[in-house]
């Protein structure tokens, strides 16, 4: 069997290339655009980390329950209020940059949810210039901005929790949210 | 879990990750000297940009698809997209062509499993975007 990445010959029972570390069993040749599948295969991780593994705190398979999410937010210093909307599923309302932050759970199976959606809206009494929204989405990373049916601006961001999620990554994404929201508020003088 | 190394991934790591998954991956150097990756999915090209790298390692990536519509795209549709569809933001460029964009954090705390899951989400959302606006 030869390695799809470097061509080195390997024994049939080897899973990874002895030369470059590429996966042998799962590797497939690169496809051209014309041959790209309608439902493309999921890329597999290169098997050999370039540095020793770091100690990470894994989020459980399937994601977090709302109780686990509540405890984690509180441990990070956030206030948590549980609010039940029309859907019947509770979501969390907390504060970020002095503004209310709604945290909705997504991709739920039973009590565990594999993703989150963060959302903050601003009441501007029709004073927000909606023509500015595209420039925000063009220029800024991470969050998508839009205006609602009364032309008030919103900012939203999704966070993946499972599979492969860690509390360190969740903390990083919440930090990104806070910084991006701060820029949004400052750029459009929102409060 | 397969943790992503401290500092994130190099461009070479990202090329290898794409190729092992069966995707094309071409390194492109802009006039400014900055490099990014050009790949394909669902028959359309997409770029992977790596802003803010340190010592060759990149803590996040931006996946970007731009569609050439020769001014035929109705840009007023994009606010509805950003309101209704999670994960990727849409915008129009200087010639009113639509673009779809998703950012993925790699480090700290990233894993290849999460990267794969988010890339699958990008593919899924891109498919919806193409279908909804009849883009090719």
mmCIF file of C-alpha atoms in Angstrom:
data_model
loop_
_atom_site.group_PDB
_atom_site.id
_atom_site.type_symbol
_atom_site.label_atom_id
_atom_site.label_comp_id
_atom_site.label_asym_id
_atom_site.label_seq_id
_atom_site.Cartn_x
_atom_site.Cartn_y
_atom_site.Cartn_z
ATOM 1 C CA UNK A 1 0.000 0.000 0.000
ATOM 2 C CA UNK A 2 1.428 3.413 -0.903
ATOM 3 C CA UNK A 3 0.777 6.651 0.945
ATOM 4 C CA UNK A 4 -1.628 8.989 -0.908
ATOM 5 C CA UNK A 5 0.287 12.005 0.352
ATOM 6 C CA UNK A 6 3.986 11.165 -0.134
ATOM 7 C CA UNK A 7 3.990 7.841 -2.004
ATOM 8 C CA UNK A 8 6.005 5.926 0.594
ATOM 9 C CA UNK A 9 5.275 2.189 0.582
ATOM 10 C CA UNK A 10 3.838 0.811 3.817
ATOM 11 C CA UNK A 11 2.932 -2.628 5.146
ATOM 12 C CA UNK A 12 -0.701 -3.732 4.726
ATOM 13 C CA UNK A 13 -1.408 -3.630 8.468
ATOM 14 C CA UNK A 14 -0.150 -0.064 8.937
ATOM 15 C CA UNK A 15 -2.789 2.599 9.537
ATOM 16 C CA UNK A 16 -0.535 5.597 9.092
ATOM 17 C CA UNK A 17 2.352 6.392 6.768
ATOM 18 C CA UNK A 18 5.713 5.853 8.461
ATOM 19 C CA UNK A 19 7.178 8.773 6.507
ATOM 20 C CA UNK A 20 4.628 11.593 6.743
ATOM 21 C CA UNK A 21 1.962 10.256 9.104
ATOM 22 C CA UNK A 22 -0.952 10.448 6.645
ATOM 23 C CA UNK A 23 -3.859 8.064 7.225
ATOM 24 C CA UNK A 24 -3.604 5.092 4.873
ATOM 25 C CA UNK A 25 -6.953 3.439 5.318
ATOM 26 C CA UNK A 26 -9.137 6.515 4.894
ATOM 27 C CA UNK A 27 -7.078 8.608 2.508
ATOM 28 C CA UNK A 28 -8.445 9.210 -0.965
ATOM 29 C CA UNK A 29 -6.969 11.126 -3.865
ATOM 30 C CA UNK A 30 -7.880 14.785 -4.217
ATOM 31 C CA UNK A 31 -10.765 15.524 -6.561
ATOM 32 C CA UNK A 32 -11.027 18.171 -9.186
ATOM 33 C CA UNK A 33 -13.853 20.692 -9.100
ATOM 34 C CA UNK A 34 -15.623 18.923 -11.938
ATOM 35 C CA UNK A 35 -15.560 15.632 -10.056
ATOM 36 C CA UNK A 36 -16.576 17.073 -6.709
ATOM 37 C CA UNK A 37 -19.408 15.010 -5.197
ATOM 38 C CA UNK A 38 -22.814 16.458 -4.518
ATOM 39 C CA UNK A 39 -22.489 15.369 -0.905
ATOM 40 C CA UNK A 40 -18.746 15.480 -0.293
ATOM 41 C CA UNK A 41 -16.961 13.142 2.055
ATOM 42 C CA UNK A 42 -16.011 14.591 5.391
ATOM 43 C CA UNK A 43 -12.289 15.271 5.652
ATOM 44 C CA UNK A 44 -10.578 13.046 8.177
ATOM 45 C CA UNK A 45 -8.098 14.431 10.666
ATOM 46 C CA UNK A 46 -4.408 14.022 9.963
ATOM 47 C CA UNK A 47 -3.457 11.334 12.482
ATOM 48 C CA UNK A 48 -0.231 12.693 13.920
ATOM 49 C CA UNK A 49 -0.427 15.912 15.953
ATOM 50 C CA UNK A 50 2.540 18.175 15.310
ATOM 51 C CA UNK A 51 2.998 18.894 19.010
ATOM 52 C CA UNK A 52 2.221 16.827 22.101
ATOM 53 C CA UNK A 53 -1.513 16.747 22.918
ATOM 54 C CA UNK A 54 -2.642 19.435 25.284
ATOM 55 C CA UNK A 55 -4.927 18.698 28.184
ATOM 56 C CA UNK A 56 -8.445 19.627 27.146
ATOM 57 C CA UNK A 57 -11.733 19.409 28.991
ATOM 58 C CA UNK A 58 -14.108 17.635 26.655
ATOM 59 C CA UNK A 59 -17.759 18.539 26.339
ATOM 60 C CA UNK A 60 -19.839 15.341 26.676
ATOM 61 C CA UNK A 61 -20.968 13.513 23.552
ATOM 62 C CA UNK A 62 -24.140 15.110 22.281
ATOM 63 C CA UNK A 63 -23.337 18.486 23.827
ATOM 64 C CA UNK A 64 -24.560 20.227 26.962
ATOM 65 C CA UNK A 65 -27.795 20.171 28.897
ATOM 66 C CA UNK A 66 -29.217 23.535 29.867
ATOM 67 C CA UNK A 67 -28.262 22.810 33.480
ATOM 68 C CA UNK A 68 -24.641 22.143 32.499
ATOM 69 C CA UNK A 69 -24.575 25.266 30.365
ATOM 70 C CA UNK A 70 -26.033 27.289 33.226
ATOM 71 C CA UNK A 71 -23.410 26.016 35.659
ATOM 72 C CA UNK A 72 -20.606 26.730 33.214
ATOM 73 C CA UNK A 73 -21.800 30.275 32.524
ATOM 74 C CA UNK A 74 -22.133 30.972 36.237
ATOM 75 C CA UNK A 75 -18.624 29.627 36.830
ATOM 76 C CA UNK A 76 -17.420 32.112 34.197
ATOM 77 C CA UNK A 77 -19.112 34.960 36.072
ATOM 78 C CA UNK A 78 -22.264 35.380 33.995
ATOM 79 C CA UNK A 79 -25.737 35.832 35.439
ATOM 80 C CA UNK A 80 -28.258 33.329 34.112
ATOM 81 C CA UNK A 81 -32.003 33.666 33.733
ATOM 82 C CA UNK A 82 -33.973 30.839 32.174
ATOM 83 C CA UNK A 83 -36.756 32.025 29.885
ATOM 84 C CA UNK A 84 -39.297 29.795 28.182
ATOM 85 C CA UNK A 85 -40.549 31.118 24.871
ATOM 86 C CA UNK A 86 -43.256 30.023 22.500
ATOM 87 C CA UNK A 87 -41.321 26.895 21.532
ATOM 88 C CA UNK A 88 -41.634 25.541 25.054
ATOM 89 C CA UNK A 89 -37.886 24.951 25.273
ATOM 90 C CA UNK A 90 -36.145 27.254 27.738
ATOM 91 C CA UNK A 91 -33.278 29.471 26.695
ATOM 92 C CA UNK A 92 -30.808 31.505 28.691
ATOM 93 C CA UNK A 93 -30.759 35.267 29.013
ATOM 94 C CA UNK A 94 -27.569 36.760 30.362
ATOM 95 C CA UNK A 95 -25.592 39.983 29.825
ATOM 96 C CA UNK A 96 -22.726 40.762 27.503
ATOM 97 C CA UNK A 97 -21.190 44.214 27.069
ATOM 98 C CA UNK A 98 -24.060 45.631 29.123
ATOM 99 C CA UNK A 99 -26.677 44.295 26.718
ATOM 100 C CA UNK A 100 -29.023 41.319 27.086
ATOM 101 C CA UNK A 101 -27.638 38.195 25.452
ATOM 102 C CA UNK A 102 -29.956 35.358 24.468
ATOM 103 C CA UNK A 103 -28.424 31.895 24.285
ATOM 104 C CA UNK A 104 -30.506 29.327 22.413
ATOM 105 C CA UNK A 105 -29.654 25.642 22.243
ATOM 106 C CA UNK A 106 -29.684 23.842 18.898
ATOM 107 C CA UNK A 107 -29.268 20.351 17.467
ATOM 108 C CA UNK A 108 -30.816 18.857 20.604
ATOM 109 C CA UNK A 109 -31.372 15.157 21.171
ATOM 110 C CA UNK A 110 -33.224 14.777 24.409
ATOM 111 C CA UNK A 111 -31.690 17.051 27.004
ATOM 112 C CA UNK A 112 -28.311 17.398 25.291
ATOM 113 C CA UNK A 113 -27.748 20.011 22.621
ATOM 114 C CA UNK A 114 -24.838 19.990 20.197
ATOM 115 C CA UNK A 115 -24.794 23.688 19.351
ATOM 116 C CA UNK A 116 -25.624 27.137 20.652
ATOM 117 C CA UNK A 117 -26.869 30.316 19.038
ATOM 118 C CA UNK A 118 -26.027 33.649 20.656
ATOM 119 C CA UNK A 119 -28.259 36.607 19.785
ATOM 120 C CA UNK A 120 -28.479 40.236 20.839
ATOM 121 C CA UNK A 121 -30.930 42.762 19.427
ATOM 122 C CA UNK A 122 -31.063 46.525 19.876
ATOM 123 C CA UNK A 123 -34.175 48.654 20.018
ATOM 124 C CA UNK A 124 -33.521 51.817 18.032
ATOM 125 C CA UNK A 125 -37.068 53.044 17.405
ATOM 126 C CA UNK A 126 -36.463 52.976 13.674
ATOM 127 C CA UNK A 127 -33.306 55.069 13.858
ATOM 128 C CA UNK A 128 -30.899 52.422 12.651
ATOM 129 C CA UNK A 129 -29.674 52.895 9.083
ATOM 130 C CA UNK A 130 -30.178 49.432 7.628
ATOM 131 C CA UNK A 131 -27.936 50.180 4.654
ATOM 132 C CA UNK A 132 -24.992 49.731 7.041
ATOM 133 C CA UNK A 133 -25.666 46.044 7.666
ATOM 134 C CA UNK A 134 -24.010 44.687 4.530
ATOM 135 C CA UNK A 135 -20.819 46.595 5.254
ATOM 136 C CA UNK A 136 -20.684 44.980 8.686
ATOM 137 C CA UNK A 137 -21.066 41.481 7.286
ATOM 138 C CA UNK A 138 -18.497 42.229 4.566
ATOM 139 C CA UNK A 139 -15.881 43.646 6.915
ATOM 140 C CA UNK A 140 -16.242 41.693 10.158
ATOM 141 C CA UNK A 141 -15.699 38.073 11.062
ATOM 142 C CA UNK A 142 -17.584 35.604 13.266
ATOM 143 C CA UNK A 143 -21.069 37.091 13.691
ATOM 144 C CA UNK A 144 -23.837 37.768 11.199
ATOM 145 C CA UNK A 145 -25.772 41.001 11.432
ATOM 146 C CA UNK A 146 -29.255 41.686 10.129
ATOM 147 C CA UNK A 147 -32.236 43.940 10.759
ATOM 148 C CA UNK A 148 -35.626 42.726 11.901
ATOM 149 C CA UNK A 149 -39.110 43.622 10.706
ATOM 150 C CA UNK A 150 -38.981 46.989 12.498
ATOM 151 C CA UNK A 151 -35.479 47.710 11.158
ATOM 152 C CA UNK A 152 -33.747 47.101 14.489
ATOM 153 C CA UNK A 153 -30.248 45.583 14.268
ATOM 154 C CA UNK A 154 -29.340 42.121 15.556
ATOM 155 C CA UNK A 155 -26.100 40.233 15.919
ATOM 156 C CA UNK A 156 -25.980 36.413 15.986
ATOM 157 C CA UNK A 157 -23.293 33.741 16.248
ATOM 158 C CA UNK A 158 -23.413 29.933 16.332
ATOM 159 C CA UNK A 159 -21.131 27.732 18.408
ATOM 160 C CA UNK A 160 -20.503 24.041 17.763
ATOM 161 C CA UNK A 161 -20.345 21.922 20.934
ATOM 162 C CA UNK A 162 -20.319 18.316 19.733
ATOM 163 C CA UNK A 163 -18.680 16.268 18.390
ATOM 164 C CA UNK A 164 -15.182 17.243 19.459
ATOM 165 C CA UNK A 165 -16.100 20.281 21.514
ATOM 166 C CA UNK A 166 -14.145 21.411 24.536
ATOM 167 C CA UNK A 167 -14.825 23.900 27.298
ATOM 168 C CA UNK A 168 -11.660 25.741 26.241
ATOM 169 C CA UNK A 169 -13.085 26.230 22.747
ATOM 170 C CA UNK A 170 -16.437 27.306 24.171
ATOM 171 C CA UNK A 171 -14.701 29.888 26.337
ATOM 172 C CA UNK A 172 -12.731 31.146 23.335
ATOM 173 C CA UNK A 173 -15.883 31.532 21.236
ATOM 174 C CA UNK A 174 -17.693 33.379 24.002
ATOM 175 C CA UNK A 175 -14.704 35.720 24.204
ATOM 176 C CA UNK A 176 -14.902 36.272 20.440
ATOM 177 C CA UNK A 177 -18.614 37.033 20.797
ATOM 178 C CA UNK A 178 -17.947 39.600 23.519
ATOM 179 C CA UNK A 179 -15.287 41.389 21.497
ATOM 180 C CA UNK A 180 -17.334 41.367 18.297
ATOM 181 C CA UNK A 181 -20.450 42.598 20.067
ATOM 182 C CA UNK A 182 -18.381 45.382 21.622
ATOM 183 C CA UNK A 183 -17.265 46.499 18.170
ATOM 184 C CA UNK A 184 -20.837 46.320 16.848
ATOM 185 C CA UNK A 185 -22.100 48.503 19.687
ATOM 186 C CA UNK A 186 -19.292 51.001 19.234
ATOM 187 C CA UNK A 187 -19.510 51.179 15.440
ATOM 188 C CA UNK A 188 -23.241 51.926 15.421
ATOM 189 C CA UNK A 189 -23.494 53.746 18.779
ATOM 190 C CA UNK A 190 -25.913 51.123 20.136
ATOM 191 C CA UNK A 191 -26.934 50.598 23.731
ATOM 192 C CA UNK B 1 -10.151 13.357 20.683
ATOM 193 C CA UNK B 2 -7.491 14.648 18.309
ATOM 194 C CA UNK B 3 -6.452 18.055 19.662
ATOM 195 C CA UNK B 4 -5.278 20.744 17.302
ATOM 196 C CA UNK B 5 -1.704 21.739 18.207
ATOM 197 C CA UNK B 6 -0.914 24.780 20.324
ATOM 198 C CA UNK B 7 -1.273 27.911 18.216
ATOM 199 C CA UNK B 8 -3.497 26.246 15.617
ATOM 200 C CA UNK B 9 -2.695 24.795 12.189
ATOM 201 C CA UNK B 10 -0.182 25.752 9.530
ATOM 202 C CA UNK B 11 -1.275 26.224 5.931
ATOM 203 C CA UNK B 12 0.488 22.953 5.164
ATOM 204 C CA UNK B 13 -1.528 21.207 7.905
ATOM 205 C CA UNK B 14 -4.720 22.564 6.348
ATOM 206 C CA UNK B 15 -3.715 21.418 2.858
ATOM 207 C CA UNK B 16 -3.024 17.930 4.229
ATOM 208 C CA UNK B 17 -6.338 17.898 6.118
ATOM 209 C CA UNK B 18 -8.256 18.775 2.953
ATOM 210 C CA UNK B 19 -6.385 16.320 0.753
ATOM 211 C CA UNK B 20 -6.795 13.426 3.166
ATOM 212 C CA UNK B 21 -10.511 14.123 3.051
ATOM 213 C CA UNK B 22 -10.517 13.958 -0.734
ATOM 214 C CA UNK B 23 -10.583 17.675 -1.485
ATOM 215 C CA UNK B 24 -8.313 19.558 -3.833
ATOM 216 C CA UNK B 25 -6.119 22.138 -2.110
ATOM 217 C CA UNK B 26 -3.996 24.691 -3.899
ATOM 218 C CA UNK B 27 -1.871 27.265 -2.139
ATOM 219 C CA UNK B 28 -2.348 30.732 -3.624
ATOM 220 C CA UNK B 29 -0.108 33.730 -3.002
ATOM 221 C CA UNK B 30 -1.702 37.150 -3.332
ATOM 222 C CA UNK B 31 0.100 40.220 -4.659
ATOM 223 C CA UNK B 32 0.501 41.327 -1.056
ATOM 224 C CA UNK B 33 2.502 38.184 -0.383
ATOM 225 C CA UNK B 34 -0.140 36.652 1.896
ATOM 226 C CA UNK B 35 -1.062 33.058 1.189
ATOM 227 C CA UNK B 36 -4.385 31.265 1.288
ATOM 228 C CA UNK B 37 -5.845 27.964 0.111
ATOM 229 C CA UNK B 38 -8.158 27.451 -2.846
ATOM 230 C CA UNK B 39 -10.321 24.319 -2.854
ATOM 231 C CA UNK B 40 -13.606 23.051 -4.291
ATOM 232 C CA UNK B 41 -16.806 21.703 -2.860
ATOM 233 C CA UNK B 42 -20.151 20.953 -4.452
ATOM 234 C CA UNK B 43 -18.710 22.054 -7.765
ATOM 235 C CA UNK B 44 -17.842 25.571 -6.633
ATOM 236 C CA UNK B 45 -14.465 26.973 -5.578
ATOM 237 C CA UNK B 46 -13.977 28.223 -2.043
ATOM 238 C CA UNK B 47 -11.135 30.023 -0.314
ATOM 239 C CA UNK B 48 -9.685 29.338 3.097
ATOM 240 C CA UNK B 49 -8.132 32.439 4.605
ATOM 241 C CA UNK B 50 -6.063 32.383 7.769
ATOM 242 C CA UNK B 51 -5.988 35.836 9.327
ATOM 243 C CA UNK B 52 -3.872 36.521 12.373
ATOM 244 C CA UNK B 53 -1.360 33.683 12.173
ATOM 245 C CA UNK B 54 1.627 33.711 14.519
ATOM 246 C CA UNK B 55 4.890 31.911 13.729
ATOM 247 C CA UNK B 56 3.157 30.108 10.889
ATOM 248 C CA UNK B 57 0.338 28.704 13.029
ATOM 249 C CA UNK B 58 -3.196 29.960 12.567
ATOM 250 C CA UNK B 59 -5.764 29.958 15.365
ATOM 251 C CA UNK B 60 -8.758 30.365 13.070
ATOM 252 C CA UNK B 61 -9.842 30.061 9.469
ATOM 253 C CA UNK B 62 -12.380 31.807 7.255
ATOM 254 C CA UNK B 63 -14.171 29.782 4.591
ATOM 255 C CA UNK B 64 -15.429 32.055 1.805
ATOM 256 C CA UNK B 65 -17.422 31.356 -1.351
ATOM 257 C CA UNK B 66 -18.127 34.110 -3.880
ATOM 258 C CA UNK B 67 -20.544 33.665 -6.781
ATOM 259 C CA UNK B 68 -20.268 35.598 -10.016
ATOM 260 C CA UNK B 69 -23.747 36.668 -11.125
ATOM 261 C CA UNK B 70 -22.895 39.626 -13.400
ATOM 262 C CA UNK B 71 -25.120 41.941 -11.441
ATOM 263 C CA UNK B 72 -28.159 39.678 -11.636
ATOM 264 C CA UNK B 73 -28.360 38.905 -7.932
ATOM 265 C CA UNK B 74 -31.022 40.724 -5.905
ATOM 266 C CA UNK B 75 -28.998 41.884 -2.905
ATOM 267 C CA UNK B 76 -32.125 42.655 -0.887
ATOM 268 C CA UNK B 77 -32.510 38.902 -0.309
ATOM 269 C CA UNK B 78 -29.473 38.624 1.920
ATOM 270 C CA UNK B 79 -30.927 40.208 5.041
ATOM 271 C CA UNK B 80 -33.519 37.448 5.147
ATOM 272 C CA UNK B 81 -30.744 34.858 4.885
ATOM 273 C CA UNK B 82 -28.800 36.340 7.781
ATOM 274 C CA UNK B 83 -31.963 36.544 9.842
ATOM 275 C CA UNK B 84 -33.121 33.001 9.209
ATOM 276 C CA UNK B 85 -30.178 30.700 8.535
ATOM 277 C CA UNK B 86 -27.576 29.887 11.188
ATOM 278 C CA UNK B 87 -23.805 29.324 10.884
ATOM 279 C CA UNK B 88 -22.779 31.285 7.775
ATOM 280 C CA UNK B 89 -23.148 34.974 7.059
ATOM 281 C CA UNK B 90 -24.003 36.243 3.624
ATOM 282 C CA UNK B 91 -23.127 39.575 2.068
ATOM 283 C CA UNK B 92 -22.677 41.144 -1.336
ATOM 284 C CA UNK B 93 -19.407 42.470 -2.667
ATOM 285 C CA UNK B 94 -18.516 45.641 -4.533
ATOM 286 C CA UNK B 95 -20.142 44.388 -7.744
ATOM 287 C CA UNK B 96 -23.257 43.079 -5.947
ATOM 288 C CA UNK B 97 -22.246 39.433 -6.168
ATOM 289 C CA UNK B 98 -23.275 37.252 -3.214
ATOM 290 C CA UNK B 99 -20.712 35.700 -0.866
ATOM 291 C CA UNK B 100 -21.056 33.166 1.927
ATOM 292 C CA UNK B 101 -18.606 33.161 4.801
ATOM 293 C CA UNK B 102 -18.005 31.012 7.890
ATOM 294 C CA UNK B 103 -15.328 31.431 10.543
ATOM 295 C CA UNK B 104 -13.971 28.482 12.499
ATOM 296 C CA UNK B 105 -11.891 28.750 15.642
ATOM 297 C CA UNK B 106 -9.057 26.210 15.809
ATOM 298 C CA UNK B 107 -7.254 27.133 18.988
ATOM 299 C CA UNK B 108 -7.388 27.234 21.957
ATOM 300 C CA UNK B 109 -9.464 24.162 22.600
ATOM 301 C CA UNK B 110 -9.949 23.005 19.032
ATOM 302 C CA UNK B 111 -10.066 19.402 17.875
ATOM 303 C CA UNK B 112 -10.053 17.817 14.441
ATOM 304 C CA UNK B 113 -13.428 16.260 15.245
ATOM 305 C CA UNK B 114 -14.917 19.706 15.788
ATOM 306 C CA UNK B 115 -13.196 21.080 12.681
ATOM 307 C CA UNK B 116 -14.675 18.242 10.626
ATOM 308 C CA UNK B 117 -18.114 18.793 12.109
ATOM 309 C CA UNK B 118 -18.035 22.519 11.365
ATOM 310 C CA UNK B 119 -16.752 21.894 7.840
ATOM 311 C CA UNK B 120 -19.681 19.525 7.295
ATOM 312 C CA UNK B 121 -21.994 22.284 8.509
ATOM 313 C CA UNK B 122 -20.384 24.719 6.051
ATOM 314 C CA UNK B 123 -21.010 22.240 3.229
ATOM 315 C CA UNK B 124 -24.613 21.768 4.278
ATOM 316 C CA UNK B 125 -25.335 25.493 4.546
ATOM 317 C CA UNK B 126 -23.552 26.210 1.262
ATOM 318 C CA UNK B 127 -25.783 23.654 -0.434
ATOM 319 C CA UNK B 128 -28.855 25.450 0.913
ATOM 320 C CA UNK B 129 -27.474 28.823 -0.236
ATOM 321 C CA UNK B 130 -26.835 27.535 -3.767
ATOM 322 C CA UNK B 131 -30.293 25.984 -3.969
ATOM 323 C CA UNK B 132 -32.176 28.921 -2.466
ATOM 324 C CA UNK B 133 -30.701 31.499 -4.834
ATOM 325 C CA UNK B 134 -30.135 29.208 -7.865
ATOM 326 C CA UNK B 135 -26.388 29.922 -7.848
ATOM 327 C CA UNK B 136 -23.795 28.003 -9.852
#
